[in-house]
Tab-separated table of C-alpha atoms in Angstrom:
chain	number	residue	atom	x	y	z
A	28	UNK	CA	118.957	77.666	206.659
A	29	UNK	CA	115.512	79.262	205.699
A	30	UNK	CA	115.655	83.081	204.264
A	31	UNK	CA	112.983	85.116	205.611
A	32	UNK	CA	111.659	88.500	204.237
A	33	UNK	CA	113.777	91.026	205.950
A	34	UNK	CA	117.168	88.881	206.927
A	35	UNK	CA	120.488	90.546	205.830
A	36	UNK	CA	122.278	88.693	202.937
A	37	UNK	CA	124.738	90.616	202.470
A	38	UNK	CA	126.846	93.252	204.955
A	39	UNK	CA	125.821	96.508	203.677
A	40	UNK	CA	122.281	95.371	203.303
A	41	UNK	CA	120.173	97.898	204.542
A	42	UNK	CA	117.499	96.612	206.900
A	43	UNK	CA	114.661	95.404	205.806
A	44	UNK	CA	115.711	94.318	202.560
A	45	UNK	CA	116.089	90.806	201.208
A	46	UNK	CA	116.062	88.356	198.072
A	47	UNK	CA	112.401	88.296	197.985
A	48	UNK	CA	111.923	92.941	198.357
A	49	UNK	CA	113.324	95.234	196.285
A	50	UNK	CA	114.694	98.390	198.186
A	51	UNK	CA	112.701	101.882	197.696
A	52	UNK	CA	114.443	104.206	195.448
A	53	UNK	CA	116.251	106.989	196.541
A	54	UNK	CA	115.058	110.282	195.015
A	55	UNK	CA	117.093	113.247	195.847
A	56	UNK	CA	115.424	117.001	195.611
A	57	UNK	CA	117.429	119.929	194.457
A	58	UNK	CA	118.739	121.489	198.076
A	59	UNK	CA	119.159	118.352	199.871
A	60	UNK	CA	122.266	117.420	201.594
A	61	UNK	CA	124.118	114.409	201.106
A	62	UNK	CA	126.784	113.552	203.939
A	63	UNK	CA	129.282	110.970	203.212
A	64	UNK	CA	131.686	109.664	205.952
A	65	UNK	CA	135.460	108.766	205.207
A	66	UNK	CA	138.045	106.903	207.214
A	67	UNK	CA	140.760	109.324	207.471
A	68	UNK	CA	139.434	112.377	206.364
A	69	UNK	CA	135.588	112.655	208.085
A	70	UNK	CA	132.124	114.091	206.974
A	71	UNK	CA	132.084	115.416	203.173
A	72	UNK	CA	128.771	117.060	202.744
A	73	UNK	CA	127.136	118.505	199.197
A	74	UNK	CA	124.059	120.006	198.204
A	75	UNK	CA	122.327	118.342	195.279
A	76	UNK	CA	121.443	121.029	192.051
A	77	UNK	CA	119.411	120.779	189.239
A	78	UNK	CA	121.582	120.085	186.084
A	79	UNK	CA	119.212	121.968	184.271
A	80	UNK	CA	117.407	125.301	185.775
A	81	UNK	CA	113.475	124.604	186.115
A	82	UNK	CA	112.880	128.009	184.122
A	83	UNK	CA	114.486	126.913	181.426
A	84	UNK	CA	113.019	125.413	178.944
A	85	UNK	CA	115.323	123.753	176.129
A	86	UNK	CA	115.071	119.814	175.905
A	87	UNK	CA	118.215	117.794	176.082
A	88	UNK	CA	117.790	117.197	172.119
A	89	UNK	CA	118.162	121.439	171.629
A	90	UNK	CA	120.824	121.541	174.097
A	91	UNK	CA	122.458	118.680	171.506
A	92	UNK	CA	121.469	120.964	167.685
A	93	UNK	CA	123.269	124.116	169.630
A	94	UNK	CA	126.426	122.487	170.983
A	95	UNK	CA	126.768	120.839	167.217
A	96	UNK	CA	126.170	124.216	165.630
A	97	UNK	CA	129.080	125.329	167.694
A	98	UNK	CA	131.098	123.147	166.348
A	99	UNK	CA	130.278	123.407	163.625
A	100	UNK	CA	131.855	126.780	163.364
A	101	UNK	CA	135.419	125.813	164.706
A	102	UNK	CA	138.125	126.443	162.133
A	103	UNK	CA	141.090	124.087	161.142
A	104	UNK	CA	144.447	125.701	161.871
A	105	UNK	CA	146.125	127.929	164.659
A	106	UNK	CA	143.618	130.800	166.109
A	107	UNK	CA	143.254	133.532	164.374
A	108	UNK	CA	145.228	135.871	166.474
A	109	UNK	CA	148.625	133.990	165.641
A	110	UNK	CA	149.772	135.065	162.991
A	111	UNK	CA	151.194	131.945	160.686
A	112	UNK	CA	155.444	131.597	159.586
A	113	UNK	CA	155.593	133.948	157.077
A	114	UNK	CA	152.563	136.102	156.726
A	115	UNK	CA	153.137	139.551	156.169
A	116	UNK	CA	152.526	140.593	159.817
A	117	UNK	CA	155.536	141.912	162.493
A	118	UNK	CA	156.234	139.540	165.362
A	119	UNK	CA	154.078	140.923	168.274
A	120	UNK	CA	157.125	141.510	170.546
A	121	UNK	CA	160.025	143.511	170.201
A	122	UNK	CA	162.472	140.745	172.046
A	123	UNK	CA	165.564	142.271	170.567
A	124	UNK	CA	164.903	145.948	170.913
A	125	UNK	CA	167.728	148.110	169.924
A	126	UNK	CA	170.583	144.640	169.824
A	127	UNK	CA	173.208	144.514	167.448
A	128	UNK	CA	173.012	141.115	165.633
A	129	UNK	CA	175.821	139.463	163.446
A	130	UNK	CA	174.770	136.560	161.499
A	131	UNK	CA	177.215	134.154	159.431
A	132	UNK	CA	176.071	132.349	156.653
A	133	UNK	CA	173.649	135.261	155.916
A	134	UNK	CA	173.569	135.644	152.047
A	135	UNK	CA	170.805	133.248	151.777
A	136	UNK	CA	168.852	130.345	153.007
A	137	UNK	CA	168.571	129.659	156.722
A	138	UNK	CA	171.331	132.418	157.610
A	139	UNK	CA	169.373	135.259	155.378
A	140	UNK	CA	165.666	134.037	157.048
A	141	UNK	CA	167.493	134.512	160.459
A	142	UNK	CA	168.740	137.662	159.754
A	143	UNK	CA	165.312	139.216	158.421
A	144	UNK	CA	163.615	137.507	161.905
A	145	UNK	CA	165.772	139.730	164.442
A	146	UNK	CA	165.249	142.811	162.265
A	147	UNK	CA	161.646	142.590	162.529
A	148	UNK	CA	162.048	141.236	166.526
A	149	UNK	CA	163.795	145.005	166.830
A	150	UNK	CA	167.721	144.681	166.361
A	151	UNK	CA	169.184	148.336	165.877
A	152	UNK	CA	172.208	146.750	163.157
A	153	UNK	CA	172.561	143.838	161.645
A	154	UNK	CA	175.509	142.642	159.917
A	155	UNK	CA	175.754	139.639	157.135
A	156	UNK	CA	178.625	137.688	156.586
A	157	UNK	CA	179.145	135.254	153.905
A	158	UNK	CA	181.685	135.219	151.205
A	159	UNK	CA	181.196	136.925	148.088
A	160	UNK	CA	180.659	140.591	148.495
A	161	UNK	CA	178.023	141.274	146.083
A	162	UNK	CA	176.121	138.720	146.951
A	163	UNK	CA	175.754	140.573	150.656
A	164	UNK	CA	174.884	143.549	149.330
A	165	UNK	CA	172.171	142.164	147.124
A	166	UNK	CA	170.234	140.547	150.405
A	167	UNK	CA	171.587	143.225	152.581
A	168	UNK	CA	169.194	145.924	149.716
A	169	UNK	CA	166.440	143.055	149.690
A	170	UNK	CA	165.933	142.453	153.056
A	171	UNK	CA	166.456	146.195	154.272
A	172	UNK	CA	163.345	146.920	151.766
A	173	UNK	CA	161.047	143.763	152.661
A	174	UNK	CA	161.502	145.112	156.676
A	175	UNK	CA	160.687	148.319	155.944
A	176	UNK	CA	157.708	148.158	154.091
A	177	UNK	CA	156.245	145.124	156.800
A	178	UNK	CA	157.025	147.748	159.166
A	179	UNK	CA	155.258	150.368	157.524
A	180	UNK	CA	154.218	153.518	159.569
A	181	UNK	CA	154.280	151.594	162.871
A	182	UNK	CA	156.526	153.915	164.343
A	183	UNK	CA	159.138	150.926	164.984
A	184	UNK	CA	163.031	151.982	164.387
A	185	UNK	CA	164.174	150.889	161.076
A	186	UNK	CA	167.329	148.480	161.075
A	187	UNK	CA	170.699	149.274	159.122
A	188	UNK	CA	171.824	146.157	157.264
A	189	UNK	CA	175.443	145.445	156.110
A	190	UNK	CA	177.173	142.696	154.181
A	191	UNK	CA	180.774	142.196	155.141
A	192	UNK	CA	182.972	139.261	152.805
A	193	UNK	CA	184.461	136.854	155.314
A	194	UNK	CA	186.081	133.591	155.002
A	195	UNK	CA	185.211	132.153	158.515
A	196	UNK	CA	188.102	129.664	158.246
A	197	UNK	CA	189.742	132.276	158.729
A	198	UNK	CA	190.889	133.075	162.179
A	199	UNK	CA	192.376	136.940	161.347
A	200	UNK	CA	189.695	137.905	159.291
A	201	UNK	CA	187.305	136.797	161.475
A	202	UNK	CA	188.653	138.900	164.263
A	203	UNK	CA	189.487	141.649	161.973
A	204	UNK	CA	185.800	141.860	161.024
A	205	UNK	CA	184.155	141.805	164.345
A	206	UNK	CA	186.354	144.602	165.729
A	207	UNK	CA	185.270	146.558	162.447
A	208	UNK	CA	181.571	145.679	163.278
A	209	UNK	CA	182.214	146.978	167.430
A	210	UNK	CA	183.988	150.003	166.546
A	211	UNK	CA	182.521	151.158	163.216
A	212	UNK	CA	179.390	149.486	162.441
A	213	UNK	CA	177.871	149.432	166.361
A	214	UNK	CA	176.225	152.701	167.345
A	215	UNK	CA	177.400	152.163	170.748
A	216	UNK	CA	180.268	149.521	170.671
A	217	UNK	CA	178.104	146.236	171.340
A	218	UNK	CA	178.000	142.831	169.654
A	219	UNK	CA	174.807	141.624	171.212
A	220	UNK	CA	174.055	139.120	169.204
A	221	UNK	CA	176.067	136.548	166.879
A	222	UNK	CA	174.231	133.807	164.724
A	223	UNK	CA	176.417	131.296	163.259
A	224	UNK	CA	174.508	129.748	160.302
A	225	UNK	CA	177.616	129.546	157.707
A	226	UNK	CA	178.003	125.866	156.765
A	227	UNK	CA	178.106	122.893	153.903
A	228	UNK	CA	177.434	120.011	153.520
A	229	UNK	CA	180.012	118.295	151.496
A	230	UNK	CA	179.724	115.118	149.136
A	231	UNK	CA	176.928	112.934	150.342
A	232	UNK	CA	176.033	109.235	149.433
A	233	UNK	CA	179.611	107.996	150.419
A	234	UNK	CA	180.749	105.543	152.610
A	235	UNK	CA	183.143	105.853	155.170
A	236	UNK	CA	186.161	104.143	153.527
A	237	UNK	CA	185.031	106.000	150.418
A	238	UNK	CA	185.317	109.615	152.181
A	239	UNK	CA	188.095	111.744	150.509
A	240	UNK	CA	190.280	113.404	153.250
A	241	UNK	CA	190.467	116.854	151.280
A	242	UNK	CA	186.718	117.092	151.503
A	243	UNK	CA	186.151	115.826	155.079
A	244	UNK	CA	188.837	118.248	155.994
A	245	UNK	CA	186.886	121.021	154.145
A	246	UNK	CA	183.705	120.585	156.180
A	247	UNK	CA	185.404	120.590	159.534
A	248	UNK	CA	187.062	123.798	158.353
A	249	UNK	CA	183.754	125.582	157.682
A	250	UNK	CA	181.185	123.605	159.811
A	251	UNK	CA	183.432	123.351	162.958
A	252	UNK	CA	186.536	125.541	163.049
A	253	UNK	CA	184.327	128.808	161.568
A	254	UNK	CA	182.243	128.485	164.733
A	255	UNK	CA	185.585	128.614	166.887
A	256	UNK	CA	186.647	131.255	165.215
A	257	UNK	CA	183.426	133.685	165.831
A	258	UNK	CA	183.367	132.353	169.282
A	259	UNK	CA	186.663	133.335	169.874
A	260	UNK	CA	186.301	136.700	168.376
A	261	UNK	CA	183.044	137.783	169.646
A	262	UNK	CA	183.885	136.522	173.375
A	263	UNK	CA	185.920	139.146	174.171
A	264	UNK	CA	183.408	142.431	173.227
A	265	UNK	CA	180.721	140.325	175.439
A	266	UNK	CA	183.110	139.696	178.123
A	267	UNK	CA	183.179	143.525	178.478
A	268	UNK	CA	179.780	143.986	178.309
A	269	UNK	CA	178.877	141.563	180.358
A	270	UNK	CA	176.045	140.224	178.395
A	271	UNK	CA	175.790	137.923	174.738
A	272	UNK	CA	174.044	135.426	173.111
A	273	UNK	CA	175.725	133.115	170.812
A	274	UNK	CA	173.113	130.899	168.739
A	275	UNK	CA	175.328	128.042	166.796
A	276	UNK	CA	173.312	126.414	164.094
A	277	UNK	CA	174.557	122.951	164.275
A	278	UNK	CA	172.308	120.079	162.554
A	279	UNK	CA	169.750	116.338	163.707
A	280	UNK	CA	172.361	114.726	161.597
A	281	UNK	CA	174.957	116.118	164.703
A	282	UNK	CA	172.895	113.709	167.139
A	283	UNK	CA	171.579	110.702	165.028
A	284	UNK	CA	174.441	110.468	162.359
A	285	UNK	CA	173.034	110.536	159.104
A	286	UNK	CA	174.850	107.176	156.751
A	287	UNK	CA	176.334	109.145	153.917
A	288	UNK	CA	177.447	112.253	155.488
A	289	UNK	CA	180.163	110.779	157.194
A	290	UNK	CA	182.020	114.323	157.446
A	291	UNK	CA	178.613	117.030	158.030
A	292	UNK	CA	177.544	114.922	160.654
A	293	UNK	CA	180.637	114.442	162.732
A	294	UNK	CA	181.108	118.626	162.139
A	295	UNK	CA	177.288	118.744	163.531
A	296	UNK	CA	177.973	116.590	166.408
A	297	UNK	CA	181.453	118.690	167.096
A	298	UNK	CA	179.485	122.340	166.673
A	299	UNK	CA	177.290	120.764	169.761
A	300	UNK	CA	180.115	119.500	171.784
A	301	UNK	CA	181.906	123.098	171.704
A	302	UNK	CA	178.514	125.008	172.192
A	303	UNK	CA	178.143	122.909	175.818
A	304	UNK	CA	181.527	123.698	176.393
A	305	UNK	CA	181.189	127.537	175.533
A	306	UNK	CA	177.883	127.855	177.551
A	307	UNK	CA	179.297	126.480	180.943
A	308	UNK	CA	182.195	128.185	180.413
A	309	UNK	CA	180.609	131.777	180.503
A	310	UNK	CA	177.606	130.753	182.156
A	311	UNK	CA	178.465	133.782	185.092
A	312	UNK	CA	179.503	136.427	182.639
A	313	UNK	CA	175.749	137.135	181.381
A	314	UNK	CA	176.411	135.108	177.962
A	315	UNK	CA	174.704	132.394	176.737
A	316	UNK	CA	175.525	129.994	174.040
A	317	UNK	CA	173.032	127.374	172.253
A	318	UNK	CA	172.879	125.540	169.359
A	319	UNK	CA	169.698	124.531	167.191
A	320	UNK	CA	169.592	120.951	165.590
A	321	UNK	CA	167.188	121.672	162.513
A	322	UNK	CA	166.167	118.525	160.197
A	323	UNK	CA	165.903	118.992	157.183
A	324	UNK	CA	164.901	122.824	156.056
A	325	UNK	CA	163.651	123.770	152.545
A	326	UNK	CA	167.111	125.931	151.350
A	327	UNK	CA	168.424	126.428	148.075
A	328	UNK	CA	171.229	123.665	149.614
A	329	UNK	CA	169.037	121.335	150.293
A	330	UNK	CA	167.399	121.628	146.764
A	331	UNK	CA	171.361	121.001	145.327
A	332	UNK	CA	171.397	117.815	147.310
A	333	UNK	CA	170.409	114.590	145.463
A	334	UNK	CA	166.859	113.436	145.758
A	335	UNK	CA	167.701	110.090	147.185
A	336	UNK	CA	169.313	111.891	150.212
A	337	UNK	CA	166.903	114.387	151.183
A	338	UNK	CA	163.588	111.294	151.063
A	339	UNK	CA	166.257	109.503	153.064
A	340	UNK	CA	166.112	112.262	155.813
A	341	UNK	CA	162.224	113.692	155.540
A	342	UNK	CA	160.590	109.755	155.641
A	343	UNK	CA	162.268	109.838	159.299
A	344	UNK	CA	160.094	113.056	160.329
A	345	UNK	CA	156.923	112.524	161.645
A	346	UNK	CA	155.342	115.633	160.047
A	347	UNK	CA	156.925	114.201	157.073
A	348	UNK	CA	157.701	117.633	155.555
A	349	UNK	CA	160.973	119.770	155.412
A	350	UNK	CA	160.782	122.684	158.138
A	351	UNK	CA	160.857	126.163	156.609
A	352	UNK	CA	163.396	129.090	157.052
A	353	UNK	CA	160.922	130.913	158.705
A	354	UNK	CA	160.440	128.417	161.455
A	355	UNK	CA	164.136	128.365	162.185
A	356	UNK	CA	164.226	132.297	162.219
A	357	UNK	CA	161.344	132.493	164.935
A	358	UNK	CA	163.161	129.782	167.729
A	359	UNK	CA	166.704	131.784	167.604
A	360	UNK	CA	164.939	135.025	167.872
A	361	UNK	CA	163.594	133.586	171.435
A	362	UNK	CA	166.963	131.846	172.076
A	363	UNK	CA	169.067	134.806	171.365
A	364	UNK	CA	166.558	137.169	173.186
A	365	UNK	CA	166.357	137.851	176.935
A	366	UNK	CA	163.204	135.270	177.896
A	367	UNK	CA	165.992	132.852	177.555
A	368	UNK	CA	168.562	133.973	180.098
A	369	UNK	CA	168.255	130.666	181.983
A	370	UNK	CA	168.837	128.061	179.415
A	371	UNK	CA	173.087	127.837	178.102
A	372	UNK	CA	174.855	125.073	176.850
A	373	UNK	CA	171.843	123.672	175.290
A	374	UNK	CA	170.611	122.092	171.547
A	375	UNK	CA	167.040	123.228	170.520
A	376	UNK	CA	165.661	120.089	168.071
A	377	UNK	CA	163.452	121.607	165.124
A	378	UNK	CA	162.678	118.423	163.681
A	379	UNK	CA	159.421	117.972	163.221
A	380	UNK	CA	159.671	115.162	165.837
A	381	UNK	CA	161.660	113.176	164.351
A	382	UNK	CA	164.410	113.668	167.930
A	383	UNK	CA	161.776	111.985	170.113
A	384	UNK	CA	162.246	108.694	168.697
């Protein structure tokens, strides 16, 4: 078969156009109309614009210099409207407004950076409980005078702190001490709030056979029966007012099972089995219970642990870094406040991502 100039080659081939002749270009004009048919769907027509305006007069390459100075001026970090984990700023909302927060554990370390986050969120009262008395009243003085002055002469209602001695283990005091806090402590009988951050850790670097009973026993005590107990005694003072959030700090090493910590992380997995249990239980009653799985968080007890144990637990985080108290403090002041009325029965991860592998 002999091509001649002008046969179609190819379907599609507009007319006219063979091997041997090159088909005309196509120049489109700003305001013409291109129509395109579809199967299915029909005509789609658009009108062709000029990418750049014909009064103006920059060329591509000072288009390029302006869009690099631009970038040039981006800074490294979160905008500057957020105000970083610890800077000497308030939170911008008041989430717990006039609540009355109890938080365990409170003397220092995670419990104590809680307890100075719902302050400054707005809490009315807030009550730390720990063990040794003076030790409460020294952060109850410290933190009651680091609030104040961040709150300066913003107008924002200054929050009462107490320190109450309580051994959580123990099921009478415990109650004993939350009716104290609902009918002496509470301006108007509430418990809105209660925090449970008490906990240890126990001997670490042992093997299971090696575990001693009297200090597995120990850690269940604290880590797993001390959270009964405040649930138990707290339940009934939310029951009546129809509203509560219980935040349970329970631990990563509750999920993943840290080798060494035979008895902290079976108390950490228990802590999360009870705070599902808790949060479908009173799911209708306007109370909400959650835990929060931190890794590991830069504490005075995590400073007492040995070396080898905590670079065991941070090479496992992607950030490769401990989180910080403050970190902690910010996610239960959302959990415990009212933007999180829909979520019970559920463990937040602060882990630096070391949960999503």
């Amino acid at each position: 078969m002999t091509l001649q100039p002008g046969d179609v080659i190819a379907t599609g081939t507009p007319p006219g156009v063979g091997c041997f002749r090159k088909p005309e270009p196509l120049w489109l004009n700003s305001g013409d109309v291109v129509e395109v048919e579809i199967e299915g769907i029909g005509v789609l027509r658009n009108s062709v614009v000029d990418r750049i305006e014909d009064n103006d007069s920059s060329t591509e390459e000072e288009v390029k210099n302006e869009y690099t100075e631009q970038q040039a001026t981006v800074t490294k970090g979160p905008p500057p409207s957020i105000s970083g984990m610890g800077s000497e700023q308030l939170p911008k909302q008041q989430r717990l407004e006039n609540t009355v927060c109890v938080v365990t554990g409170a003397a220092r370390g995670i419990g104590n950076g809680i307890a100075r986050r719902l302050a400054l969120e707005g809490a009315v009262t807030v009550v730390l409980i720990d063990m040794n008395q003076d030790d409460l009243d020294e952060a109850a003085s410290q933190l009651e005078q680091e609030v104040t002055e961040m709150m300066g002469d913003k107008g924002t209602s200054r929050p009462t702190f107490y320190g109450l001695a309580c051994d959580v283990t123990n099921s009478e005091k415990v109650k004993d001490t939350m009716t104290y806090i609902a009918k002496a402590l509470s301006t108007n009988g509430r418990i809105d709030v209660l925090v449970q951050a008490a906990g240890v850790v126990g001997k670490t670097n042992v093997l299971t056979h090696e575990v001693e009973e009297e200090n597995f026993d120990f850690v269940m005590d604290v880590n797993v029966k001390g959270i009964f107990n405040g649930c138990k005694a707290v339940l009934p003072y939310m029951l009546e007012q129809n509203y509560g959030r219980i935040v349970n700090i329970a631990s990563i090493a509750g999920k993943e099972g840290n080798a060494g910590m035979l008895a902290y992380s079976t108390s950490k997995a228990a802590v999360i089995g009870l705070t599902k249990t808790v949060g479908k239980e009173y799911a209708l009653n306007g109370i909400t219970c959650n835990a929060i799985a931190p890794a590991v968080i830069r504490t005075q007890m995590v400073a007492d642990m040995p070396e080898k144990q905590v670079k065991y637990m941070t090479e496992k985080i992607p950030m490769k870094r401990c989180g910080t108290v403050e970190e902690i403090g910010a996610l239960v002041a959302y959990v415990a406040s009212e933007e999180a009325a829909f979520t019970t029965g559920f463990c937040f991860d602060a882990t630096g991502g070391r949960s999503v592998y």
